[in-house]
CSV table of C-alpha atoms in Angstrom, one decimal:
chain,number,residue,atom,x,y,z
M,1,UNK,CA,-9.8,28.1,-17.6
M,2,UNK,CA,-8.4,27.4,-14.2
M,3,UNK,CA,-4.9,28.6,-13.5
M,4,UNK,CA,-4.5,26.2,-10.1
M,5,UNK,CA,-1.6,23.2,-10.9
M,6,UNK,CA,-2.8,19.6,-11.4
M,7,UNK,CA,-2.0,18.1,-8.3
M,8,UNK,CA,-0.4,14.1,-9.2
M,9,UNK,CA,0.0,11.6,-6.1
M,10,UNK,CA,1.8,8.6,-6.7
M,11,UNK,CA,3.2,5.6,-4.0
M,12,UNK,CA,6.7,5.2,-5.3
M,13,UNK,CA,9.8,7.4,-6.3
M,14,UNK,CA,10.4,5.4,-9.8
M,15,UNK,CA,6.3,6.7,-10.6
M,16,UNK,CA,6.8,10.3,-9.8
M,17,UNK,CA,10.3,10.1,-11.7
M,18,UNK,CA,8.4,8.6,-14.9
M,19,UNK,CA,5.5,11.0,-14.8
M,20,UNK,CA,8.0,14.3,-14.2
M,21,UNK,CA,9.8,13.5,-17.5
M,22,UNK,CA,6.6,13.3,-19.5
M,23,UNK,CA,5.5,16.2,-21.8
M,24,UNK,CA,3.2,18.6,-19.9
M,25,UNK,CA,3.3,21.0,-22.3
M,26,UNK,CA,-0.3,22.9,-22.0
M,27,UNK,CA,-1.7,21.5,-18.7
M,28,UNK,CA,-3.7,24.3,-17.2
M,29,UNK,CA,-1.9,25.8,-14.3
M,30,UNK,CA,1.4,24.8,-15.8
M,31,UNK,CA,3.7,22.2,-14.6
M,32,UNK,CA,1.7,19.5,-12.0
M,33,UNK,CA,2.3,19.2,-8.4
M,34,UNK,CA,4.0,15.8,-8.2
M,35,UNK,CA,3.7,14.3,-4.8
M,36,UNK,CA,5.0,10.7,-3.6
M,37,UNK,CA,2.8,9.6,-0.6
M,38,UNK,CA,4.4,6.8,0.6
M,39,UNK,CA,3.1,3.0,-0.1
M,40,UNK,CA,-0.4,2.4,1.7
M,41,UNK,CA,-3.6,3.7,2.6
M,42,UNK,CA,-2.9,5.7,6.0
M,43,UNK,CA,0.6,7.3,4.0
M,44,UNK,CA,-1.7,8.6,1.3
M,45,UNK,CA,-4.4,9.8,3.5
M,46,UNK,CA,-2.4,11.7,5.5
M,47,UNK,CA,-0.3,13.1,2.4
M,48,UNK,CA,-3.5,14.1,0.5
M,49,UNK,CA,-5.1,15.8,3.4
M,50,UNK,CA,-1.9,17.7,4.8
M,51,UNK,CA,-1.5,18.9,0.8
M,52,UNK,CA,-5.2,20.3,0.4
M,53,UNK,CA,-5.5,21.5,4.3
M,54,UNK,CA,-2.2,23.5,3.4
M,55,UNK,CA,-3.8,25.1,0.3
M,56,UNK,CA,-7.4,24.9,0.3
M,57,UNK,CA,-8.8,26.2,-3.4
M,58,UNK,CA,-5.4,25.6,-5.0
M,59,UNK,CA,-5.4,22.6,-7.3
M,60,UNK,CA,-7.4,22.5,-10.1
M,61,UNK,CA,-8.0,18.0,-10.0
M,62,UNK,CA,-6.3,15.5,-8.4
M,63,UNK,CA,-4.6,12.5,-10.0
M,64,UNK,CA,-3.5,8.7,-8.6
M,65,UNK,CA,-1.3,7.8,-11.0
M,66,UNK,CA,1.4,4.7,-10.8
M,67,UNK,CA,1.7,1.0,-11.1
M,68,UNK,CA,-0.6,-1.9,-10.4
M,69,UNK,CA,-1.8,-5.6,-10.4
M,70,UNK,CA,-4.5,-7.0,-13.3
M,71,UNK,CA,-7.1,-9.2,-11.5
M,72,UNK,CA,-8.0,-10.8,-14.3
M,73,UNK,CA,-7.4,-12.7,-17.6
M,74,UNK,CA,-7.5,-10.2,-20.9
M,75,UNK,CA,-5.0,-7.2,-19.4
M,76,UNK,CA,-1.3,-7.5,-20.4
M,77,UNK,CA,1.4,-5.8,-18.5
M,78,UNK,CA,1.7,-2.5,-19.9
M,79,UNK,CA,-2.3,-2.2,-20.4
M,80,UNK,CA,-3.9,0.7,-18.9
M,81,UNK,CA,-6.7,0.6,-16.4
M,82,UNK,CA,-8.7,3.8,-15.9
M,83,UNK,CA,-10.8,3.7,-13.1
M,84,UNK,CA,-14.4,4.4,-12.8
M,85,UNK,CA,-15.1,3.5,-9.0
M,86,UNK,CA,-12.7,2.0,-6.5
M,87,UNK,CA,-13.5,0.0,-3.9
M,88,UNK,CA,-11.6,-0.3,-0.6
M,89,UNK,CA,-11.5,-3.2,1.9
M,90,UNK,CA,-14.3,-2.7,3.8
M,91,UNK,CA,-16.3,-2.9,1.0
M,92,UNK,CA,-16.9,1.1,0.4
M,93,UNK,CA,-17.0,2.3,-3.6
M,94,UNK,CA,-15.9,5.5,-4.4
M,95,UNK,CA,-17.6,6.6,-8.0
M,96,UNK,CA,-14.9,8.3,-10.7
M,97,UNK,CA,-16.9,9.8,-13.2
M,98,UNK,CA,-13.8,10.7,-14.8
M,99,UNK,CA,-13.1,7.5,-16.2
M,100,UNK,CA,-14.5,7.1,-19.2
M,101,UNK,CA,-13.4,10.9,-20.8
M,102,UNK,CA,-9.8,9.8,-19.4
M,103,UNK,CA,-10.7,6.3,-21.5
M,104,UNK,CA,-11.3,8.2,-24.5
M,105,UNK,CA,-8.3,10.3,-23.7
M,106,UNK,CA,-5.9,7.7,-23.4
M,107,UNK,CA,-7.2,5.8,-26.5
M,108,UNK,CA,-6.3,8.9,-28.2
M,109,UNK,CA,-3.1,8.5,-27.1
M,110,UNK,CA,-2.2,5.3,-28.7
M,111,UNK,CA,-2.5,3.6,-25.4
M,112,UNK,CA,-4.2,0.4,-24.5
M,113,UNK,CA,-6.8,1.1,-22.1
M,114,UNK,CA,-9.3,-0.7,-19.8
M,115,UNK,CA,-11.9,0.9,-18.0
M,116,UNK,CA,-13.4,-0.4,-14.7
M,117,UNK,CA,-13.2,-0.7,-10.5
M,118,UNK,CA,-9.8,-0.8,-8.9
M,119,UNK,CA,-9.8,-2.2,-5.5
M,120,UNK,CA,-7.5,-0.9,-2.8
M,121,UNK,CA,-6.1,-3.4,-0.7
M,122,UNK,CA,-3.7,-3.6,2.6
M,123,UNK,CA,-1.5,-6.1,1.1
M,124,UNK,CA,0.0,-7.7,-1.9
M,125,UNK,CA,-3.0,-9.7,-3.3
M,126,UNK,CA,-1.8,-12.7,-5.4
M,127,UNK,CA,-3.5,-16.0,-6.3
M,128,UNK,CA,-7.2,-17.1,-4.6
M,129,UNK,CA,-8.0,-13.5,-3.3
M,130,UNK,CA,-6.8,-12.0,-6.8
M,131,UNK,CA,-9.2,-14.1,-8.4
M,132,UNK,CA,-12.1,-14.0,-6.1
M,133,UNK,CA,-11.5,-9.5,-6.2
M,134,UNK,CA,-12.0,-9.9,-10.2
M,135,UNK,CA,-15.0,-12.3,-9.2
M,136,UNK,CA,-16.5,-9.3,-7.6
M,137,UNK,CA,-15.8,-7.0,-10.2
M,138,UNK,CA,-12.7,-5.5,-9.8
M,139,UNK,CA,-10.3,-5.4,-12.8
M,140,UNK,CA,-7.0,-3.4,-10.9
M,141,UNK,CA,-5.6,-3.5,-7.4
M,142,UNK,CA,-3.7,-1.0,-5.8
M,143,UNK,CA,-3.0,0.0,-2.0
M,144,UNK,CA,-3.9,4.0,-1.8
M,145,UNK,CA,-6.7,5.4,-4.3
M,146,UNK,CA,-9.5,4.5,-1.9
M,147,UNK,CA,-7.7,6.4,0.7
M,148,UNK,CA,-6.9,9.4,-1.4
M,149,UNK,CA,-11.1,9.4,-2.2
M,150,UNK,CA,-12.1,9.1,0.7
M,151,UNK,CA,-10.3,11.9,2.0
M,152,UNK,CA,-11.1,14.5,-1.0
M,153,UNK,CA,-14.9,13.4,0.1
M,154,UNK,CA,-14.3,15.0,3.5
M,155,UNK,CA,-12.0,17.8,2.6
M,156,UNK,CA,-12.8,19.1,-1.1
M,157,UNK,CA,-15.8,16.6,-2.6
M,158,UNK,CA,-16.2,19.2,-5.4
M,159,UNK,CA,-12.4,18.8,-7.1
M,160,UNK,CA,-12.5,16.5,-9.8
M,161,UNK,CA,-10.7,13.5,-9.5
M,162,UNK,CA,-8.8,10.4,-11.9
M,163,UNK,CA,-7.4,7.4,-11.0
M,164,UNK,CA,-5.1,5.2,-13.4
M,165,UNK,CA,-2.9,2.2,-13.5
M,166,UNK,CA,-0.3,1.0,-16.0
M,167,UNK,CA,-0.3,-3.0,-15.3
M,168,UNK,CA,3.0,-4.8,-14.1
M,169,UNK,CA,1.7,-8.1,-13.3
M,170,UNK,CA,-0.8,-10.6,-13.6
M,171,UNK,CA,-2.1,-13.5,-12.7
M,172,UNK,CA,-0.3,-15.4,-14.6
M,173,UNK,CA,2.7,-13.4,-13.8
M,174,UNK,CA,2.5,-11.9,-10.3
M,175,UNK,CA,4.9,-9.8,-7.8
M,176,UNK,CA,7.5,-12.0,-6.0
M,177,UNK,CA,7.5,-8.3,-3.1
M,178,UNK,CA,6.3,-5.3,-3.4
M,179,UNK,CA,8.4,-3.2,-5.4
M,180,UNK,CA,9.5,-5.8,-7.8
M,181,UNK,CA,8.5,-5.2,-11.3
M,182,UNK,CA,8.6,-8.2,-13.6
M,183,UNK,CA,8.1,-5.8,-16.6
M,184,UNK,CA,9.0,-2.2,-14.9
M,185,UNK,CA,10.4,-1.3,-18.0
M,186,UNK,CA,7.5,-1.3,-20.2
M,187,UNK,CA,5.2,0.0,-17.3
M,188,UNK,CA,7.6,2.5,-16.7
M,189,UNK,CA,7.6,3.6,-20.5
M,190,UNK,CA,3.9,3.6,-20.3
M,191,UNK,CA,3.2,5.5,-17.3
M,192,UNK,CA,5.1,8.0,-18.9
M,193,UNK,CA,3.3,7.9,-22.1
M,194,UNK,CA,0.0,8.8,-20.6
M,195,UNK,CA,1.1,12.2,-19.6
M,196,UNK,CA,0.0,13.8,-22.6
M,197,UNK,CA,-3.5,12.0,-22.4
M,198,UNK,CA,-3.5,13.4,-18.5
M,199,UNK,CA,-3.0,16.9,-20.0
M,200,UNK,CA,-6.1,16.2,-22.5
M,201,UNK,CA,-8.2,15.5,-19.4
M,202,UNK,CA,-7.2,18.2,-17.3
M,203,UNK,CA,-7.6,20.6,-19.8
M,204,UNK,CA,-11.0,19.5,-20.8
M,205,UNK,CA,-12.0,19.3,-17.1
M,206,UNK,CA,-10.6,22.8,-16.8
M,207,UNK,CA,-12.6,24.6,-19.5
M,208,UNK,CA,-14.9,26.8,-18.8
M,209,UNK,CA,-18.7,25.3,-18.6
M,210,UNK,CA,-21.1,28.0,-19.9
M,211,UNK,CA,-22.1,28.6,-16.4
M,212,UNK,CA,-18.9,29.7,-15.3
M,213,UNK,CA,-18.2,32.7,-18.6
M,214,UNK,CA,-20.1,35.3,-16.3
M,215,UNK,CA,-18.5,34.2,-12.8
M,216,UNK,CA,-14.7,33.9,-13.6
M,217,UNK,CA,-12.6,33.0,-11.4
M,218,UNK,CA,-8.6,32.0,-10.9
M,219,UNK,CA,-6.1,31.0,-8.3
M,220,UNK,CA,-2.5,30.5,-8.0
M,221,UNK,CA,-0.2,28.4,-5.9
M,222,UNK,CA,3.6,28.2,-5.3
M,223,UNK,CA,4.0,24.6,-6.3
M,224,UNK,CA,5.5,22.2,-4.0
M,225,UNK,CA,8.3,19.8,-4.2
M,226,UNK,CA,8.2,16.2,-4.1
C-alpha cells in the first residue's frame, strides 16, 4: 500500500474547510494534502502543475472535489455527481475511470450519487447554454477539472485521478454570482460527508495489485499547507 498523501484540490476556501473537518481516518498516506487553486481553469493549472513539478512521485491520486451546477432535470441540490469523463470548452474529453468504483463508494456511504460527464466551463452557465451542455451529455458543470486533467496528462498521466461534485443549483434554481450558494448549507454538509467514501477509494486504489507484491515500493512527502 502506498504511503504518498492523497493530494485534494478544490476552487474555494468554504470546500477545503468542509473537506478538512471530515473523517480521514485510514486514508493511505495519512491526512490529504488539501490545496485551494483559485476559481478557474488557468488558477488550477498552474496550482496542479507547480504542486506535482515541486514533488514529482509524491502523491498517491489526485482529487477535484467541491461544489457545482446540475445541467439537468432529476439532480437535487445536495446530489452527488461523480465524474466519468469531463469535457472542457473546446470540446476535449478527459476519461475518469474512476468513476464508477467512487459511484459504488459513495452509495456506500449513504450518499445520493450520479454518475456521468462534467463540463468545465469559463463562466457561470445558466439557462439556454445549461440546457443545450445537458443536450450534449453533460450532467455537472464546473470551471477547473478539465484543467487539473489536462495537466496530470502532461506531467504524471499514470496517478490515478477522481473528480466529484455535491450540487448547489439547478436549473430550476440557479446561482444569482459565483459564490452564492442558494443551498450551501446542505452542499456544504454533503461535501463533507463524502470524505469517508473518498477514503474507501483511495484505499482501494492504493492496494497492492498482484503485480506490484514482488516490486514494493513507498514514498513520503512533507505535506503542504493550504
Amino acid at each position: 500500500m502506498t504511503t504518498a498523501p492523497l493530494l485534494v484540490l478544490c476552487a474555494l476556501g468554504p470546500e477545503v474547510w468542509a473537506l478538512r473537518g471530515g473523517d480521514w481516518r485510514g486514508s493511505p498516506g495519512g491526512s490529504p494534502v488539501l490545496v485551494r487553486t483559485g476559481v478557474g481553469r488557468r488558477r488550477a493549472s498552474v496550482a496542479v502543475r507547480r504542486l506535482l513539478g515541486s514533488a514529482p512521485g509524491g502523491y498517491g491520486a489526485v482529487v477535484v472535489a467541491g461544489f457545482g451546477a446540475a445541467l439537468g432535470p432529476g439532480v437535487l441540490p445536495g446530489d452527488v455527481v461523480a465524474a466519468d469523463g469531463v469535457r472542457d470548452a473546446e470540446g476535449h474529453l478527459y476519461p475518469v475511470g474512476s468513476g464508477s468504483e467512487l459511484t459504488r463508494a459513495l452509495k456506500g456511504r449513504g450518499l445520493t450519487v450520479h454518475t456521468g460527464v462534467h463540463h468545465t466551463a469559463d463562466h457561470v452557465v445558466r439557462g439556454i447554454e445549461r440546457r443545450a451542455l445537458h443536450l450534449q451529455g453533460a450532467l455537472a458543470v464546473d470551471m477547473e477539472a478539465a484543467a487539473v486533467l489536462a495537466a496530470l496528462r502532461e506531467v504524471r498521466p499514470a496517478l490515478p485521478a477522481a473528480v466529484l461534485r455535491v450540487v448547489v443549483d439547478t436549473p430550476e434554481r440557479e446561482l444569482l454570482r459565483p459564490g452564492t450558494l442558494p443551498a450551501g448549507v446542505r452542499a456544504w454538509r454533503t461535501l463533507r460527508a463524502t470524505v469517508p467514501a473518498l477514503v474507501d477509494w483511495y484505499r482501494q486504489e492504493s492496494a497492492p495489485r498482484p503485480a506490484d507484491l514482488n516490486h514494493p515500493t513507498s514514498s513520503t512527502l512533507p505535506q503542504e499547507a493550504s
